[in-house]
Amino acid sequence: MPSVAGRERRTYGTGGQVPFATRMPKWLKEEYDAAAQRQGLSLSRLLEELIKLEPLLSPREADDQPADQLSA
């Protein structure tokens, strides 16, 4: 993908990148694309940053709560 003006860049040669692909509904990809654009990030970088976030609940707490009672 060509670079986009203003988008954050990594230092060349860092990372040991591997392909990552998934299927999702078109509306969800559009939401992620919009979120990445608002942050000035590529979609892959946005996903990388989301993965780094601390979990909201520990695994034990998540197992104890019904899914409809988990906060977003």
Backbone as JSON, one array per atom type, in Angstrom:
{
  "sequence": "MPSVAGRERRTYGTGGQVPFATRMPKWLKEEYDAAAQRQGLSLSRLLEELIKLEPLLSPREADDQPADQLSA",
  "N": [[0.85, -1.17, 0.0], [0.6, 2.22, -0.83], [2.33, 4.93, 0.81], [0.78, 7.24, 3.07], [0.35, 10.68, 3.36], [1.26, 12.2, 6.39], [0.74, 10.0, 7.94], [1.74, 7.89, 10.58], [4.97, 6.36, 10.73], [6.99, 3.39, 10.81], [10.37, 2.64, 11.81], [12.5, 1.78, 9.21], [13.1, -1.61, 8.46], [12.59, -2.69, 10.95], [10.93, -4.92, 13.16], [9.72, -8.13, 12.43], [7.97, -8.88, 10.19], [4.99, -10.63, 9.37], [2.48, -12.05, 7.21], [-0.96, -11.21, 7.79], [-4.26, -12.02, 7.81], [-7.82, -11.77, 7.62], [-11.37, -12.42, 7.64], [-14.18, -10.32, 7.6], [-17.3, -8.61, 8.21], [-18.28, -6.16, 5.77], [-19.15, -3.66, 6.78], [-17.94, -3.58, 9.28], [-15.19, -3.53, 8.68], [-15.13, -1.05, 7.41], [-15.65, 0.6, 9.61], [-13.33, 0.13, 11.16], [-11.39, 1.06, 9.34], [-12.11, 3.79, 9.26], [-11.62, 4.51, 11.92], [-8.85, 4.09, 12.05], [-8.0, 6.01, 10.2], [-8.8, 8.37, 11.49], [-6.98, 8.36, 13.59], [-4.65, 8.65, 12.25], [-3.25, 6.42, 11.39], [-2.21, 3.34, 9.82], [-4.38, 0.61, 8.9], [-3.35, -1.86, 9.76], [-1.51, -1.01, 11.69], [-3.23, 0.19, 13.55], [-4.64, -2.08, 14.46], [-2.5, -3.42, 15.64], [-1.88, -1.65, 17.75], [-4.28, -1.78, 19.21], [-4.19, -4.42, 20.11], [-2.12, -4.25, 21.93], [-3.26, -2.96, 24.1], [-4.11, -2.92, 27.57], [-5.97, -5.55, 29.03], [-9.43, -5.12, 29.84], [-10.62, -6.61, 31.82], [-9.49, -9.17, 34.02], [-8.74, -12.56, 32.97], [-10.05, -14.35, 34.74], [-12.06, -12.73, 35.94], [-13.57, -12.13, 33.66], [-14.55, -14.66, 32.99], [-16.35, -15.05, 35.05], [-18.47, -13.34, 34.66], [-21.58, -12.82, 32.97], [-21.83, -12.42, 29.42], [-23.52, -10.31, 28.59], [-23.29, -8.51, 30.63], [-20.79, -7.42, 30.61], [-18.78, -4.55, 30.46], [-18.14, -2.13, 27.88]],
  "CA": [[0.0, 0.0, 0.0], [1.42, 3.43, -0.84], [2.28, 5.67, 2.07], [-0.19, 8.33, 3.13], [0.93, 11.85, 4.02], [0.84, 12.41, 7.77], [0.57, 8.73, 8.65], [2.91, 7.49, 11.36], [5.78, 5.32, 10.08], [7.96, 2.65, 11.6], [11.73, 2.69, 11.32], [12.68, 0.75, 8.2], [13.86, -2.79, 8.86], [12.25, -3.17, 12.3], [9.76, -5.78, 13.21], [9.77, -9.35, 11.67], [6.57, -8.89, 9.78], [4.39, -11.79, 8.72], [1.14, -11.72, 6.72], [-2.09, -11.4, 8.69], [-5.48, -11.8, 7.05], [-9.04, -12.25, 8.24], [-12.6, -12.03, 6.97], [-15.12, -9.64, 8.48], [-18.32, -7.91, 7.45], [-17.82, -4.92, 5.15], [-19.43, -2.52, 7.66], [-16.95, -3.57, 10.37], [-13.93, -3.05, 8.1], [-15.27, 0.4, 7.2], [-15.49, 1.24, 10.92], [-11.91, 0.08, 11.51], [-10.69, 1.98, 8.43], [-12.39, 5.15, 9.7], [-10.91, 4.72, 13.19], [-7.42, 4.21, 11.72], [-7.8, 7.29, 9.54], [-8.9, 9.42, 12.52], [-5.76, 8.32, 14.39], [-3.48, 8.84, 11.39], [-2.54, 5.15, 11.37], [-2.68, 2.33, 8.87], [-5.25, -0.35, 9.55], [-2.54, -2.85, 10.47], [-0.94, -0.38, 12.9], [-4.32, 0.33, 14.5], [-4.86, -3.39, 15.08], [-1.34, -3.67, 16.5], [-2.03, -0.84, 18.96], [-5.4, -2.32, 19.98], [-3.74, -5.65, 20.75], [-1.23, -3.88, 23.03], [-4.0, -2.41, 25.23], [-4.32, -3.78, 28.72], [-7.34, -6.05, 29.05], [-10.29, -4.44, 30.8], [-10.87, -7.56, 32.9], [-8.62, -10.34, 34.03], [-9.47, -13.72, 32.45], [-10.92, -14.9, 35.78], [-13.24, -11.87, 36.05], [-14.36, -12.28, 32.44], [-15.24, -15.94, 33.05], [-17.38, -15.01, 36.08], [-19.55, -12.43, 34.3], [-22.27, -13.09, 31.72], [-21.39, -11.52, 28.35], [-24.34, -9.11, 28.49], [-22.96, -7.61, 31.73], [-19.45, -6.88, 30.44], [-18.79, -3.18, 29.95], [-17.28, -1.92, 26.71]],
  "C": [[0.9, 1.23, 0.0], [1.29, 4.18, 0.48], [1.3, 6.83, 1.94], [0.45, 9.47, 3.89], [0.38, 11.98, 5.43], [0.68, 11.13, 8.57], [1.87, 8.37, 9.35], [3.64, 6.34, 10.66], [6.68, 4.63, 11.09], [9.35, 2.88, 11.02], [11.93, 1.52, 10.37], [13.52, -0.4, 8.75], [13.56, -3.3, 10.26], [11.06, -4.11, 12.22], [10.01, -7.11, 12.56], [8.36, -9.58, 11.23], [6.18, -10.19, 9.09], [3.0, -11.4, 8.24], [0.07, -12.02, 7.77], [-3.34, -11.08, 7.89], [-6.67, -12.38, 7.81], [-10.23, -11.83, 7.39], [-13.51, -11.4, 8.0], [-16.17, -8.97, 7.62], [-17.79, -6.57, 6.93], [-18.02, -3.72, 6.08], [-18.4, -2.43, 8.79], [-15.6, -3.08, 9.87], [-13.98, -1.55, 7.87], [-15.12, 1.16, 8.51], [-14.03, 1.25, 11.35], [-11.09, 1.01, 10.62], [-10.87, 3.42, 8.88], [-11.65, 5.46, 11.0], [-9.41, 4.9, 12.94], [-7.14, 5.57, 11.1], [-7.86, 8.44, 10.55], [-7.63, 9.51, 13.35], [-4.5, 8.58, 13.57], [-2.62, 7.6, 11.3], [-3.03, 4.3, 10.21], [-3.59, 1.37, 9.63], [-4.45, -1.39, 10.33], [-1.93, -2.27, 11.74], [-2.01, -0.17, 13.96], [-4.58, -0.99, 15.22], [-3.72, -3.74, 16.03], [-1.48, -2.91, 17.82], [-3.18, -1.35, 19.82], [-5.0, -3.58, 20.73], [-2.87, -5.34, 21.97], [-1.98, -3.36, 24.26], [-4.13, -3.42, 26.36], [-5.76, -4.3, 28.68], [-8.15, -5.33, 30.12], [-10.56, -5.32, 32.02], [-9.83, -8.66, 32.86], [-9.41, -11.52, 33.47], [-10.43, -14.32, 33.47], [-12.19, -14.07, 35.91], [-14.14, -12.03, 34.83], [-15.15, -13.58, 32.46], [-16.41, -15.92, 34.02], [-18.58, -14.16, 35.69], [-20.23, -12.87, 33.0], [-21.88, -12.04, 30.68], [-22.21, -10.24, 28.29], [-24.06, -8.12, 29.62], [-21.55, -7.05, 31.64], [-19.55, -5.47, 29.89], [-17.83, -3.06, 28.78], [-16.23, -0.9, 26.99]]
}
